[in-house]
Coordinates of C-alpha atoms in Angstrom, one line a residue:
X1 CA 21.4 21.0 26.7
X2 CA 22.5 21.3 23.1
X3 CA 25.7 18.5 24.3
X4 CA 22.9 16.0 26.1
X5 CA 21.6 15.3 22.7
X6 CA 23.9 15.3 20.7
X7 CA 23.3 12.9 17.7
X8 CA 20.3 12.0 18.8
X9 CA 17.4 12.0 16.2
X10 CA 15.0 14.6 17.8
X11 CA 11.8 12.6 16.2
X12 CA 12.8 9.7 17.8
X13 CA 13.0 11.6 21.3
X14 CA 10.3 13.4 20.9
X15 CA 8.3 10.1 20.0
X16 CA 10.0 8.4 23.2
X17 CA 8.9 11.3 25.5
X18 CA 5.2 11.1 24.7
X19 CA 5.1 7.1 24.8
X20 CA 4.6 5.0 28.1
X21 CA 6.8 2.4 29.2
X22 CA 5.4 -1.2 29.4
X23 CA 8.5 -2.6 30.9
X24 CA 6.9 -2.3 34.6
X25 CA 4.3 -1.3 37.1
X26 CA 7.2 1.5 37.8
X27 CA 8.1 2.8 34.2
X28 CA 4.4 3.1 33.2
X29 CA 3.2 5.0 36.5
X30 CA 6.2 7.6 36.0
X31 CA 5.5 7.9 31.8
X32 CA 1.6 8.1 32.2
X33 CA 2.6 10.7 35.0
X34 CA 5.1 12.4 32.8
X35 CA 2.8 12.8 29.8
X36 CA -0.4 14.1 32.3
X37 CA 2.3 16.8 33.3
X38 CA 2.8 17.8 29.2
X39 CA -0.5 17.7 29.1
X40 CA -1.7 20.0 32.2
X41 CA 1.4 22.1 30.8
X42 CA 0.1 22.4 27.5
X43 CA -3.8 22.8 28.2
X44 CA -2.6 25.7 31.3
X45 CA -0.7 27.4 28.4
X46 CA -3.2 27.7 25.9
X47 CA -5.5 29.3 28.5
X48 CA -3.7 32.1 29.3
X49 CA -5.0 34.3 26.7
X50 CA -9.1 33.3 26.9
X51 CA -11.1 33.2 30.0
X52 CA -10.9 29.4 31.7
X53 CA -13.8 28.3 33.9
X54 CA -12.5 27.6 37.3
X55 CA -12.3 24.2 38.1
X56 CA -12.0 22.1 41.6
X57 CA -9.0 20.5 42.1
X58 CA -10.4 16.8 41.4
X59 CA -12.4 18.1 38.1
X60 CA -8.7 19.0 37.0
X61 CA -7.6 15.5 37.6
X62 CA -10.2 14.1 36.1
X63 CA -9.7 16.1 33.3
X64 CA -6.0 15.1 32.7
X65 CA -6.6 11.7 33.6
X66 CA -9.2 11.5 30.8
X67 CA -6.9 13.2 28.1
X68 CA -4.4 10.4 29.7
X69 CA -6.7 7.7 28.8
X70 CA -7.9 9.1 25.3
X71 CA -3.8 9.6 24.3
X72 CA -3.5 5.7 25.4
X73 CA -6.5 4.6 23.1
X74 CA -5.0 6.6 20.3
X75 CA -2.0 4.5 20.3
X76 CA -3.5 1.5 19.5
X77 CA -2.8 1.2 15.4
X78 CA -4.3 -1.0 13.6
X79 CA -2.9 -4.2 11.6
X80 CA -3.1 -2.7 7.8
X81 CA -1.5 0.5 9.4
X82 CA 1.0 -0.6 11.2
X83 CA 2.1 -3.1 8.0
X84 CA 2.2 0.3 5.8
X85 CA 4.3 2.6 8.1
X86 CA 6.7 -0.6 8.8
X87 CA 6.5 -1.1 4.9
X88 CA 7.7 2.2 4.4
X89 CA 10.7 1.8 7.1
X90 CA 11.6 -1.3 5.4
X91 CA 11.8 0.3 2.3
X92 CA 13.7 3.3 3.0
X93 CA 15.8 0.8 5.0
X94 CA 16.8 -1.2 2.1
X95 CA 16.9 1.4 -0.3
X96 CA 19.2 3.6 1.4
X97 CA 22.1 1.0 2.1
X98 CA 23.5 2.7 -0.9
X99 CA 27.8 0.8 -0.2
X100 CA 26.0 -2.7 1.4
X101 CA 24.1 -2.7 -2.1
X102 CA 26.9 -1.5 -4.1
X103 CA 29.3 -4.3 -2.7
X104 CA 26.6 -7.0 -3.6
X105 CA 26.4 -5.8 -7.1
X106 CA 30.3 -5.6 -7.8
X107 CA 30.1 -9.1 -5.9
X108 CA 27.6 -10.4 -8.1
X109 CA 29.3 -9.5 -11.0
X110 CA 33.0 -10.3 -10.8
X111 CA 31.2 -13.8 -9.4
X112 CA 29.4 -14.5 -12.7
X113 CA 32.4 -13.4 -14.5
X114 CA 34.6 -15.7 -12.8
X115 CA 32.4 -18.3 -13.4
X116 CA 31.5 -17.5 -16.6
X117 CA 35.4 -17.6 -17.4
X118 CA 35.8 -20.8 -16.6
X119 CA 32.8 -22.2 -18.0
X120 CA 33.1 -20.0 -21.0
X121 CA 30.8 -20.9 -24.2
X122 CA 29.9 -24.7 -23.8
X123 CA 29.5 -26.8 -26.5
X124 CA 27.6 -29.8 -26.9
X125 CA 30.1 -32.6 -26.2
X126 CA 29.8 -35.3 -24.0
X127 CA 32.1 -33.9 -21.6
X128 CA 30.3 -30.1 -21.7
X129 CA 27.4 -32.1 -19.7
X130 CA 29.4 -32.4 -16.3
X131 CA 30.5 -28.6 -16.7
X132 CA 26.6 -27.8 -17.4
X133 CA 26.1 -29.3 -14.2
X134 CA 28.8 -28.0 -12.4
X135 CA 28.2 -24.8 -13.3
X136 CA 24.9 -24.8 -12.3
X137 CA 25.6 -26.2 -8.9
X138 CA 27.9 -23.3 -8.4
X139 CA 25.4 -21.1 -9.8
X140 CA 22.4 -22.4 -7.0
X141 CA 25.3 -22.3 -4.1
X142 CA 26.5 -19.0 -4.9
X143 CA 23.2 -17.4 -4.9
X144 CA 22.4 -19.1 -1.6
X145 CA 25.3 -17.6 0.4
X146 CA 25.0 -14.3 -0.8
X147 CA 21.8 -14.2 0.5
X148 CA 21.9 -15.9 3.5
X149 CA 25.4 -14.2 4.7
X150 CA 23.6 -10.9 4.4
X151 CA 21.0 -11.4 5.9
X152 CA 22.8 -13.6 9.1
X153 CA 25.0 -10.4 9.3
X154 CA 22.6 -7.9 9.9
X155 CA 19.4 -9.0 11.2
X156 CA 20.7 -10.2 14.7
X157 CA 21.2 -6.6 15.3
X158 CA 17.8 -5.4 14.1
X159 CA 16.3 -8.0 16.4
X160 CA 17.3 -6.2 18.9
X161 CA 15.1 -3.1 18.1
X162 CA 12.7 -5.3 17.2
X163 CA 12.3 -7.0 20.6
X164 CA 12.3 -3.7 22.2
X165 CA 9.9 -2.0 20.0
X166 CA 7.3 -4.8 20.2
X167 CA 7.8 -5.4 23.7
X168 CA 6.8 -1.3 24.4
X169 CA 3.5 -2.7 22.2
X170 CA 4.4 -0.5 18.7
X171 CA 3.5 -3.2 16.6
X172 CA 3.1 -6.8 16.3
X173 CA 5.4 -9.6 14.2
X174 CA 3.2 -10.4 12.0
X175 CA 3.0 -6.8 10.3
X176 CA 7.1 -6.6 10.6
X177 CA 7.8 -9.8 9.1
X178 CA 5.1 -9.4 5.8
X179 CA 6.7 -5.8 5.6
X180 CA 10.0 -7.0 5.7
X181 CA 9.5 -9.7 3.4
X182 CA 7.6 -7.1 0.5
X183 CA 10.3 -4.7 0.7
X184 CA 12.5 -6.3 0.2
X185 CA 11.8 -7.9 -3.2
X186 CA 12.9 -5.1 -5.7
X187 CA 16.5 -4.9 -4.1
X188 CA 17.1 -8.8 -3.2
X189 CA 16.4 -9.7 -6.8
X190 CA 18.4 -6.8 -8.1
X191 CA 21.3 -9.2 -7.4
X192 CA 20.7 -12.5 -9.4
X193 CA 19.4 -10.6 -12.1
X194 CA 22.8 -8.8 -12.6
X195 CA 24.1 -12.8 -11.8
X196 CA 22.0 -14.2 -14.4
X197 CA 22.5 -11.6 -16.9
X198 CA 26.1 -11.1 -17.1
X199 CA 26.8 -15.4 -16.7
X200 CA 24.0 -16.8 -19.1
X201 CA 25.4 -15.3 -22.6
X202 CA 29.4 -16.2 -21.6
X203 CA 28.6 -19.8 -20.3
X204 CA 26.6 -20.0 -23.4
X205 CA 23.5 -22.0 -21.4
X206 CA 20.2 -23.2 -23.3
X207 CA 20.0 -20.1 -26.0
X208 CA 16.1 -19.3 -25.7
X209 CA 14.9 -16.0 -24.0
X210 CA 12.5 -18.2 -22.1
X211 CA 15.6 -20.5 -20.3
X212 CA 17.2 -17.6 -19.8
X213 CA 13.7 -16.0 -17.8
X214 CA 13.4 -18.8 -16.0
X215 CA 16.8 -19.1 -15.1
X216 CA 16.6 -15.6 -13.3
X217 CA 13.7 -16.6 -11.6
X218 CA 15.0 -19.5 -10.2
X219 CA 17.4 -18.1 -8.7
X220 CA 15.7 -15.2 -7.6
X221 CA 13.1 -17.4 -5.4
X222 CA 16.5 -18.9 -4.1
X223 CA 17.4 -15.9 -3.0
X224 CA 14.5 -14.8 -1.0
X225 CA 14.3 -18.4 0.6
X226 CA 18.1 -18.4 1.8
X227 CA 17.2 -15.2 3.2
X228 CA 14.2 -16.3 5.0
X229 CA 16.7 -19.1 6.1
X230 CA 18.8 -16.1 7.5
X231 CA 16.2 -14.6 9.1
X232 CA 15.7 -17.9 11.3
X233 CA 19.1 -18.6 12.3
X234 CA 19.4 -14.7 13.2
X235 CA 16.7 -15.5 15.3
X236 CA 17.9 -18.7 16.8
X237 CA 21.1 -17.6 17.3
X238 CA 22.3 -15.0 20.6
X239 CA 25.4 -13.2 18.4
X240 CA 26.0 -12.0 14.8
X241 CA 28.9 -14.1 15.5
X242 CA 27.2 -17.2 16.5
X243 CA 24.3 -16.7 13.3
X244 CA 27.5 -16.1 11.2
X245 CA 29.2 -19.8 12.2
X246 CA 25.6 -21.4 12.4
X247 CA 24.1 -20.3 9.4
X248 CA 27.1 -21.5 6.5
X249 CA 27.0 -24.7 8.4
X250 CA 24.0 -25.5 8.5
X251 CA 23.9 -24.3 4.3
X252 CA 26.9 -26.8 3.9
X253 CA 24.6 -29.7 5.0
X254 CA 22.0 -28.6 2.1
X255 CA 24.7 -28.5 -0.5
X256 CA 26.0 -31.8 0.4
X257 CA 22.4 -33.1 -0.6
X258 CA 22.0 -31.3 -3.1
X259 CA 21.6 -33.7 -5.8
X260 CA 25.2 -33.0 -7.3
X261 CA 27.1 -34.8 -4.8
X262 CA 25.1 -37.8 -3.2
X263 CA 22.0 -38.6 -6.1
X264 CA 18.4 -39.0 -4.2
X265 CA 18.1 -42.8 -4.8
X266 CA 21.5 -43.4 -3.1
X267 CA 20.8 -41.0 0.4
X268 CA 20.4 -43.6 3.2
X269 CA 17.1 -44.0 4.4
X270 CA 17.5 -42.1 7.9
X271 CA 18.5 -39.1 5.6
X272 CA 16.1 -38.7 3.0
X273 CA 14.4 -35.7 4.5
X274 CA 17.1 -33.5 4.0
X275 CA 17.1 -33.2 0.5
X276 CA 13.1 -32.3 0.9
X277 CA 14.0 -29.1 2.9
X278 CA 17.5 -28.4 0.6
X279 CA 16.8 -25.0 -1.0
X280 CA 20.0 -25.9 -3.1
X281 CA 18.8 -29.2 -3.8
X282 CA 15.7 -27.6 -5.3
X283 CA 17.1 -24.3 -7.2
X284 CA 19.7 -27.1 -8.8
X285 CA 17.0 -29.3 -10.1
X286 CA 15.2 -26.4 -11.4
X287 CA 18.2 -25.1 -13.1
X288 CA 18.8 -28.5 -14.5
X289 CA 15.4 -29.2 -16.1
X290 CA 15.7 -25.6 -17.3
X291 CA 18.7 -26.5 -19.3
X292 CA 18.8 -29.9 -20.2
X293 CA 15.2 -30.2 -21.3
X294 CA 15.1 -30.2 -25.4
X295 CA 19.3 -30.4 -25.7
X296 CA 21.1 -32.4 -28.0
X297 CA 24.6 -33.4 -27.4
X298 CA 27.2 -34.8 -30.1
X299 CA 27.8 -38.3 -29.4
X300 CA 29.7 -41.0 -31.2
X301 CA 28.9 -44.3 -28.7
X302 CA 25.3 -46.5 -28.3
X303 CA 25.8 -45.4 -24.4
X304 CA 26.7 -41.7 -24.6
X305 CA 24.2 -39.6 -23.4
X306 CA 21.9 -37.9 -26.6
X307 CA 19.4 -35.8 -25.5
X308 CA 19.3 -33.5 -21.8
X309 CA 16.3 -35.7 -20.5
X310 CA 18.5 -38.8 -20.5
X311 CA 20.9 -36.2 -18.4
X312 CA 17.9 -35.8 -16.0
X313 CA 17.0 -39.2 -15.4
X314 CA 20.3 -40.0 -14.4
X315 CA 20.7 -37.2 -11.4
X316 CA 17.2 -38.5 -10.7
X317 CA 15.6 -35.0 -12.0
X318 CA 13.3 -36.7 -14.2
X319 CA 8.9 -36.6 -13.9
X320 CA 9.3 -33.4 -12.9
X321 CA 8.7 -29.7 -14.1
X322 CA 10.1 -26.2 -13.3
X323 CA 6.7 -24.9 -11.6
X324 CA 7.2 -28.0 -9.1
X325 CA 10.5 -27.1 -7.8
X326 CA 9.3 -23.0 -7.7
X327 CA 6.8 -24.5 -5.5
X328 CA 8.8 -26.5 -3.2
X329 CA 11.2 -23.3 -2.6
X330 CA 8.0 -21.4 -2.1
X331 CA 6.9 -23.6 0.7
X332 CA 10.9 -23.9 1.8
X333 CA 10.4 -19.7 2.2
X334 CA 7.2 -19.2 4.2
X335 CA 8.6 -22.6 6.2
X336 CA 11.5 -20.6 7.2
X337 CA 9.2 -17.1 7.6
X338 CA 6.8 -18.9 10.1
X339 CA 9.9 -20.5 11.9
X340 CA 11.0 -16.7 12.5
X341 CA 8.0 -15.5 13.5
X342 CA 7.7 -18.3 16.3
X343 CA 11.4 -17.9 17.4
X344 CA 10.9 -13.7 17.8
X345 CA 7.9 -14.9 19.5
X346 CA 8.9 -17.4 21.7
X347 CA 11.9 -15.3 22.6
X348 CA 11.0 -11.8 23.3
X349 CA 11.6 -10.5 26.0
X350 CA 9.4 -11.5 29.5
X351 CA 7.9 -8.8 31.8
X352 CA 6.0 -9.1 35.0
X353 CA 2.3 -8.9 34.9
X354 CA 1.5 -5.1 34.9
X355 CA -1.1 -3.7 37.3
X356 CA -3.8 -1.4 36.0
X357 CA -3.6 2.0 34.6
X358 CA -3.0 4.9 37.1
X359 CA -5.8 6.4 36.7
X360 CA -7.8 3.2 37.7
X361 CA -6.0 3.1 41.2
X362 CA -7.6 5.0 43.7
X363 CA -4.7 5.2 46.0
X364 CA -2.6 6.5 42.8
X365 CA -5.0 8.6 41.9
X366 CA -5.1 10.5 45.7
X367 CA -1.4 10.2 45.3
X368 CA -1.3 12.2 42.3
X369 CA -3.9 14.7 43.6
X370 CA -1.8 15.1 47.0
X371 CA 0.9 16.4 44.5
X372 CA -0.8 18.8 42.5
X373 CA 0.3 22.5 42.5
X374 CA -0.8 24.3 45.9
X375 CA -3.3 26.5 46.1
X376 CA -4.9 28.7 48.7
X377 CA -7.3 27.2 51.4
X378 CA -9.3 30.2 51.1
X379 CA -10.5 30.0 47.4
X380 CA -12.3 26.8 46.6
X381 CA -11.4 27.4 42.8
X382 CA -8.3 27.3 41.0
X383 CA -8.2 29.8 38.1
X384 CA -6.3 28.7 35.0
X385 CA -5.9 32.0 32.9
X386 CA -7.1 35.4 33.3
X387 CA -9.4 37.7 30.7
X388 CA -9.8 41.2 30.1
X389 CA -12.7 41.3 31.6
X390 CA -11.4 40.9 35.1
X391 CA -9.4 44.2 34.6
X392 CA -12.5 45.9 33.8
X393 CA -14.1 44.5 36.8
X394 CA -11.0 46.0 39.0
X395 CA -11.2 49.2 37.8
X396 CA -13.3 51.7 40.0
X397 CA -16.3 53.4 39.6
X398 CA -15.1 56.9 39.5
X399 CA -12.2 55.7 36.7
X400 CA -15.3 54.4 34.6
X401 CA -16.9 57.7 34.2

């Protein structure tokens, strides 16, 4: 016995052998019938010491039946709870991926000090205003494949369990996906924080502790949309392998239009909507007003560029504030959240229509009777324990005295 279960969490199977199957009319009959035996078992065992009141053989189905019934109701959890004990997983979940989260911080790192090599303590010249840019289109792209890559990597997998667990009725989406989004906030901005920390001071960007607040923020909310992002083309997609070929594609069509490459006045017409839904697009112009607003650059020409609004205007950037672009990657995130929720939705697995409980089925109900333990035809009561006081009774008269 000790070999059947081997590595097998004895929660999770103890949890699995008190829970009824939803998949069909057959897996439900045989797991409501399997848990009226545990509990016939259990209420014939906890009788064996005090005297139990004979019952008739249907009073003892009825009985069982009835604790059947109340141990259904009881699994009905509400919203708030189930978001708190799915909170919890999450969190441990996250928490505990001690190497995943040790890889993205070395990762995050050696990235900002690779870029911060290159870019390393900008001045103010006229030619330090394309590597200002530059620098922060690498800064929005990085961020976003970090974040979408690990999220396209494992949640394909987790769907799985999801699928299954809400198809057996454990809880609902909506609880799993607010959950999953909450806990994972502390870890998932961890990562640009280390980013942003280590590549602000070397790249020598706009040096006020404000800019360099909002700069972390920026592309924290990033972050957390490209992960949303993930979570809909792990939803979409059959395979890991398939999310991980769909998902950077799909990102390289937001960081072509993402206002570095192609400006917003010059995308063709058919196309403009892109840029609209580009989380890069909108983490980039953020970064950008960030950074240019209040500069001054050296200049020695009438048509060099002299302040960082006239660097604004001309990517198109200009008329617009920091908030404006938090809330356009805010509305990009729960897009992307409610796009997961109806793919999981959509998608989950499809099961006949299941017939009522067993112990609304007459027939089922005579069938289960038919196979209760036998007793004898001659007492009309089945006794479920014995007391001392039926030893008294057997004792005779003469072995009273």
């Amino acid at each position: 016995m000790a070999e059947i279960f081997y590595r097998v969490n004895p929660a999770e199977f103890l949890a699995d052998l008190i829970s009824i199957d939803y998949t069909s009319s057959d897996t439900i009959y045989f797991s409501q019938k399997k848990i009226d035996g545990l509990v016939e078992a259990f209420s014939q065992k906890t009788s064996t010491i005090l005297y139990a009141t004979p019952l008739i053989r249907s009073e003892v189905f009825r009985s069982t039946t009835r604790l059947g019934r109340k141990s259904v109701v009881k699994r009905k959890v509400g919203w708030w709870r189930q978001f708190w004990l799915l909170l919890k997983r999450a969190w441990m979940q996250a928490s505990r991926d001690g190497p995943t989260n040790k890889v993205r911080a070395r990762m995050s790192v050696a990235s900002a000090i690779i870029f911060g090599s290159v870019f390393w303590q900008m001045g103010r010249s006229q030619t330090s205003i394309q590597d200002r840019m530059g620098l922060l289109q690498v800064a929005a792209i990085n961020t976003a494949m970090a974040a979408l890559t690990k999220t396209v990597g494992i949640f394909p997998k987790e769907r799985a369990i999801v699928d299954r667990e809400c198809a057996k009725r454990s809880y609902a989406l909506g609880p799993y996906l607010l959950s999953k989004l909450l806990a994972e906030i502390p870890v998932g901005a961890a990562f640009p924080l280390i980013f942003g920390t280590v590549l602000y001071p070397m790249a020598r960007l706009h040096p006020t502790l404000s800019s360099f607040g909002k700069f972390c923020g920026i592309v924290t909310v990033e972050s957390f949309a490209a992960s949303a992002m993930g979570l809909t083309v792990g939803a979409m997609a059959p395979t890991t392998e398939a999310a991980l070929a769909l998902g950077p594609s799909l990102m390289t069509v937001f960081i072509v239009f993402g206002g570095s490459y192609v400006n917003a006045d010059n995308t063709p017409v058919i196309f403009r909507w892109i840029p609209r839904v580009s989380l890069i697009r909108w983490a980039f112009e953020g970064l950008c007003i960030n950074e240019f607003s209040g500069l001054q650059f050296d200049h020695q020409h009438s048509f060099d560029i002299q302040t960082g609004e006239q660097a604004l205007e001309r990517l198109s950037f200009g008329g617009r504030s920091i908030s404006d672009t938090l809330v356009a990657q805010g509305r990009i995130l729960m897009f992307w959240y409610w796009t997961t929720y109806l793919l999981l939705e959509r998608n989950k697995p499809k099961y006949q229509q299941l017939e009522p409980p067993i112990f609304d089925q007459p027939q089922s109900r005579q069938q289960l009777e038919l196979e209760a333990p036998p007793v004898d035809s001659d007492e009309p009561y089945q006794e479920l324990g014995t007391s001392p006081l039926d030893e008294v009774d057997k004792v005779k008269p003469d072995e009273q005295r």
